[in-house]
PDB file of C-alpha atoms and ligand atoms in Angstrom:
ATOM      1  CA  UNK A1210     111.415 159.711  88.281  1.00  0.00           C
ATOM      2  CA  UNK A1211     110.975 156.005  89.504  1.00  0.00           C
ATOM      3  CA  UNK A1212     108.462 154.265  87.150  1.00  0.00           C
ATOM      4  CA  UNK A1213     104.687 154.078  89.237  1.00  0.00           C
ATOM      5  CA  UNK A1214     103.223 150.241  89.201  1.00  0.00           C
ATOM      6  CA  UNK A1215     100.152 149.778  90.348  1.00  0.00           C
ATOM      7  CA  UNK A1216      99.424 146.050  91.966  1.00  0.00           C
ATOM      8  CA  UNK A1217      95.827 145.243  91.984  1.00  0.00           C
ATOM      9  CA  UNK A1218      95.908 141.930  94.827  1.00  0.00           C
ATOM     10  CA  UNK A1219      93.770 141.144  97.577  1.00  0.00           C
ATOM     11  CA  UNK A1220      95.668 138.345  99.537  1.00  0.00           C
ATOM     12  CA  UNK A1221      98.642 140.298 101.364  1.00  0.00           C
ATOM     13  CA  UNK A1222     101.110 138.202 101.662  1.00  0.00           C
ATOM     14  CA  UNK A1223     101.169 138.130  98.072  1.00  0.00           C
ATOM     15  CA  UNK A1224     100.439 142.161  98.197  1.00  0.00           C
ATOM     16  CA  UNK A1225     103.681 142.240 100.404  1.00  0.00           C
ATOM     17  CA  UNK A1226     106.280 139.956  98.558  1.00  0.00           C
ATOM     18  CA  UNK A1227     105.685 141.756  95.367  1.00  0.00           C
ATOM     19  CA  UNK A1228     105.344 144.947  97.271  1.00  0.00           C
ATOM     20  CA  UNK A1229     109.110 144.221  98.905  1.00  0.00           C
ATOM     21  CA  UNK A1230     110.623 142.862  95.716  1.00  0.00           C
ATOM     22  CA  UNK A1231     109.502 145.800  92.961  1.00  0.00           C
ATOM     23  CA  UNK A1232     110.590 148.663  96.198  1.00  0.00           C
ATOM     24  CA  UNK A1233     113.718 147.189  96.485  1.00  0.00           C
ATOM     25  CA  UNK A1234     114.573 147.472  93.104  1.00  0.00           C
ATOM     26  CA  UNK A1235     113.198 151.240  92.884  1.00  0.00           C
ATOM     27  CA  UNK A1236     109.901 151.459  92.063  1.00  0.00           C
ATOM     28  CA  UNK A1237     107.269 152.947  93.751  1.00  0.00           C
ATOM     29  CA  UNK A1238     104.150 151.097  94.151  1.00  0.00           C
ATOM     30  CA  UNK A1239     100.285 151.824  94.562  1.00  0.00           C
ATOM     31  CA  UNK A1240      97.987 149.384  95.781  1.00  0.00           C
ATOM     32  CA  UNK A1241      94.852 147.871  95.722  1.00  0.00           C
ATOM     33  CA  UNK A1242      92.466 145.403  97.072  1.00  0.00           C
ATOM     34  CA  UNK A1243      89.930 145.129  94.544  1.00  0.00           C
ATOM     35  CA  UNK A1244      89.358 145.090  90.925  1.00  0.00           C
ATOM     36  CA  UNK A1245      87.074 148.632  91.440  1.00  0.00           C
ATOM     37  CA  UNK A1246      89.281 150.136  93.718  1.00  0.00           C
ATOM     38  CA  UNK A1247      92.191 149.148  91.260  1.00  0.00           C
ATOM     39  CA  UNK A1248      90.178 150.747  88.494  1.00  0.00           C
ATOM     40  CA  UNK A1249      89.866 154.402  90.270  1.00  0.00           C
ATOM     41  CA  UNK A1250      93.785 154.164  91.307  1.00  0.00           C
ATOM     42  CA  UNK A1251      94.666 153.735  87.670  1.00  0.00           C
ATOM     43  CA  UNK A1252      92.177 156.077  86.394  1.00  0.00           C
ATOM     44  CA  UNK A1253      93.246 158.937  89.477  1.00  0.00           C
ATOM     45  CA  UNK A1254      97.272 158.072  89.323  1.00  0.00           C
ATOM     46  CA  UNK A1255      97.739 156.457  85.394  1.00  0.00           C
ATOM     47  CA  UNK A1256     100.492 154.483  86.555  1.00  0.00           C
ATOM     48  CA  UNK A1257     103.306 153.224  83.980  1.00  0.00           C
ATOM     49  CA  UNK A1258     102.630 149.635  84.954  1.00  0.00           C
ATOM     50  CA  UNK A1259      99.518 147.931  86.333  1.00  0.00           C
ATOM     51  CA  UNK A1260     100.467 144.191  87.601  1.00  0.00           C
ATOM     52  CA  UNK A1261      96.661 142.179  87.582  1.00  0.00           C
ATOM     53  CA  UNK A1262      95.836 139.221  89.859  1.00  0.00           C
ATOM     54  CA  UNK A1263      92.653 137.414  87.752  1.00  0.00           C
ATOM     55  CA  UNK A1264      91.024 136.616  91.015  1.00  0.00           C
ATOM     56  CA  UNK A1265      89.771 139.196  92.903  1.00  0.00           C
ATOM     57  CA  UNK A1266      86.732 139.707  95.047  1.00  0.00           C
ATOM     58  CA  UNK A1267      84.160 141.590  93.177  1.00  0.00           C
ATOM     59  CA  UNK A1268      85.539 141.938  89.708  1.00  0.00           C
ATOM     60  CA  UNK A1269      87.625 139.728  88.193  1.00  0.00           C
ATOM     61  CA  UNK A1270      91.217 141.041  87.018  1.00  0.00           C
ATOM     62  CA  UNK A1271      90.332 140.071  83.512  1.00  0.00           C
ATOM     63  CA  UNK A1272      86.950 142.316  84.020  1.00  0.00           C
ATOM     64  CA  UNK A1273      89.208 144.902  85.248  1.00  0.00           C
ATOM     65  CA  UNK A1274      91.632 144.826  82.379  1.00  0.00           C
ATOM     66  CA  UNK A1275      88.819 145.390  79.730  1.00  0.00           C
ATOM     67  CA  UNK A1276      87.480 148.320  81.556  1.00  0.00           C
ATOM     68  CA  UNK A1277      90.854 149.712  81.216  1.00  0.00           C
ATOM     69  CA  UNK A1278      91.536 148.615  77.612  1.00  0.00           C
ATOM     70  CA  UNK A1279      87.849 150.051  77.149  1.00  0.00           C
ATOM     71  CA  UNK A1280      88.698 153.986  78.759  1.00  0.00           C
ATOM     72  CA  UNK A1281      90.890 156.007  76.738  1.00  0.00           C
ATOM     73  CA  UNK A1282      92.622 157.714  79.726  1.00  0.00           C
ATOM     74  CA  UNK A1283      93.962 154.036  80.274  1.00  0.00           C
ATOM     75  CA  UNK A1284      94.005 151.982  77.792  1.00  0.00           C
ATOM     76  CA  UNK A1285      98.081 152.534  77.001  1.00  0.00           C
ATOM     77  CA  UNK A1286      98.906 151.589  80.206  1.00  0.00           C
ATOM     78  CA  UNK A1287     100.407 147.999  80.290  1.00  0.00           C
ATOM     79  CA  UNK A1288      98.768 145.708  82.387  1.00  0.00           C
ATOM     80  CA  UNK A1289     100.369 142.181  83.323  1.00  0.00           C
ATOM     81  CA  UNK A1290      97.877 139.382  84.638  1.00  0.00           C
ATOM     82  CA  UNK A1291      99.139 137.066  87.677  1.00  0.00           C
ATOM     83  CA  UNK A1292      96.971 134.175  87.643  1.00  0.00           C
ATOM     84  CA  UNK A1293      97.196 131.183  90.459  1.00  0.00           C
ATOM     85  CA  UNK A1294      95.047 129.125  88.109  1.00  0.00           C
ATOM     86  CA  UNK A1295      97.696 128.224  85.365  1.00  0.00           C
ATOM     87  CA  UNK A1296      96.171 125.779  83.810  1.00  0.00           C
ATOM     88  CA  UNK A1297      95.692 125.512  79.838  1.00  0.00           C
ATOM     89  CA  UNK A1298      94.368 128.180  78.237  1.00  0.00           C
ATOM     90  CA  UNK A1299      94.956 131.097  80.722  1.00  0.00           C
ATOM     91  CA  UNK A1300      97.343 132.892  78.379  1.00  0.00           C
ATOM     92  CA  UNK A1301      95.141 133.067  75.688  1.00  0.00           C
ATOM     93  CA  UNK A1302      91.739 133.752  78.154  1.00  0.00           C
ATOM     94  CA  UNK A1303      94.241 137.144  79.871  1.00  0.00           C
ATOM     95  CA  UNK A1304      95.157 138.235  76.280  1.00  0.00           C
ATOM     96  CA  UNK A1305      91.571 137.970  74.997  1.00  0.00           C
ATOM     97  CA  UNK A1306      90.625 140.066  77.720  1.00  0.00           C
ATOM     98  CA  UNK A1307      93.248 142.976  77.138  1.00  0.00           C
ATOM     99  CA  UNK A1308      96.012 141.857  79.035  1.00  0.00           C
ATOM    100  CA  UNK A1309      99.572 142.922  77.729  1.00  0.00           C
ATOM    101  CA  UNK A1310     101.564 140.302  79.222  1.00  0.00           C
ATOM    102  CA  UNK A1311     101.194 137.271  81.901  1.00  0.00           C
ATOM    103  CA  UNK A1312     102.467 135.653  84.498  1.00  0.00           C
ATOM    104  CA  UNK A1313     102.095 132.726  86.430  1.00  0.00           C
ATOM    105  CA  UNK A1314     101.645 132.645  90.228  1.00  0.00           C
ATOM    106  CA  UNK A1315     103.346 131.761  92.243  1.00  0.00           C
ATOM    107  CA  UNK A1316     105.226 134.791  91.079  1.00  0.00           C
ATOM    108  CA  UNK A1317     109.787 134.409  91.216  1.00  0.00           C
ATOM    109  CA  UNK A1318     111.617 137.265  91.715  1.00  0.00           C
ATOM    110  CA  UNK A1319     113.813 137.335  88.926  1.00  0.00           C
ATOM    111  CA  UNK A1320     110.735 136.457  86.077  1.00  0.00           C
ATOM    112  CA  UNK A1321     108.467 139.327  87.865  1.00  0.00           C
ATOM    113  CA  UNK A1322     111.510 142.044  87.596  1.00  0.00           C
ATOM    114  CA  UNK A1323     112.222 141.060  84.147  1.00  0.00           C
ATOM    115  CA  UNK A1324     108.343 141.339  82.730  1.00  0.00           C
ATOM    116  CA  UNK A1325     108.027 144.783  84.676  1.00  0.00           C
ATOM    117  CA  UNK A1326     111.044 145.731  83.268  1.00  0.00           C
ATOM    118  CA  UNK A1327     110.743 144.820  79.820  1.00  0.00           C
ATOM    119  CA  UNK A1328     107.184 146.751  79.450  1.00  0.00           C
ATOM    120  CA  UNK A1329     108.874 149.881  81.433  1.00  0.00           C
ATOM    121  CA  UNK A1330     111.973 149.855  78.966  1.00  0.00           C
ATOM    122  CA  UNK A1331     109.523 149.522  76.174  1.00  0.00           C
ATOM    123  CA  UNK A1332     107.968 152.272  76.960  1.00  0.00           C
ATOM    124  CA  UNK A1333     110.841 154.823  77.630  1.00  0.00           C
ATOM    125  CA  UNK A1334     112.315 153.970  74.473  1.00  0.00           C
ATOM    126  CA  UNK A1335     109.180 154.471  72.737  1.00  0.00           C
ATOM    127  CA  UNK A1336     109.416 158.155  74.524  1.00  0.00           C
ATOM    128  CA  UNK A1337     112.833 158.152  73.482  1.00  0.00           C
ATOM    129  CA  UNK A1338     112.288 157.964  69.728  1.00  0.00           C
ATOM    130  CA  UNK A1339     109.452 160.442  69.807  1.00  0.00           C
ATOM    131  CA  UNK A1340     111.738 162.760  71.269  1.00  0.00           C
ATOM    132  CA  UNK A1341     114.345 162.213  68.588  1.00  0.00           C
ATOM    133  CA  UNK A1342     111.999 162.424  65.451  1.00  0.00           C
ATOM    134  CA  UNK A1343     110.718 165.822  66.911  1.00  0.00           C
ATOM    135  CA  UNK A1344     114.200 167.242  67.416  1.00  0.00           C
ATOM    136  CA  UNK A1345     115.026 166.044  63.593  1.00  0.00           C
ATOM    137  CA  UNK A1346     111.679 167.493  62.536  1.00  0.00           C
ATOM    138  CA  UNK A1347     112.914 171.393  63.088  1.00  0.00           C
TER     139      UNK A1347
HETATM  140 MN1  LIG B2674      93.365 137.014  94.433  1.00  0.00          MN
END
């Protein structure tokens, strides 16, 4: 099944690039507008991926991410911040707030596929293993 990433953006151009790049390459996508709305479509569809812009119009994305990291239903999904503002000391403010990975706006191509892909890897392998220690359990 195609790996689920959920984009939480509210300017749609930037909603469509990302939206055209992460189809293309076989994901699915689910979107939203808002940091609330993103909260209910990762609490309702627990995507494998949530990509975070920081600035959003009623919550911020960093807001958003700790109410994730906060919820047990989703605090193991991944999410990766996109930030316009990189200036000095964004890493460390996303991290602080939960974030599982970062990138700067505005967002390439090749740098987005490889952060998505590196946390969706990550986690099939982790599945992977689990898998194999339970078969070598019986
Ligand atoms: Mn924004």
């Amino acid at each position: 099944m195609a790996a689920r990433i959920l984009y939480v953006e509210d300017n749609a151009q930037n909603m469509r690039l990302v939206r055209k790049i992460l189809t293309a390459t076989g994901y699915t996508v689910l979107e939203a507008v808002d940091g609330l709305s993103g909260l209910s479509v990762a609490a309702a569809e627990k995507p494998d991926l949530i990509l975070m812009d920081v600035n959003l119009p009623d919550i911020s994305g960093l807001e958003a991410t700790g109410r994730l990291k906060a919820d047990a239903t989703t605090q193991h999904i991944p999410v990766i911040a996109l930030t316009a503002n990189a200036m000095h000391g964004d890493r460390e403010n996303c991290l602080a707030a939960g974030c599982d990975g970062y990138l700067a706006k505005p967002v390439m191509k090749a740098e987005l596929l490889n952060a998505v892909e590196s946390y969706i890897k990550f986690k099939s392998d982790m599945g992977v293993s689990a898998s194999v220690s339970a078969a070598s359990g019986t």
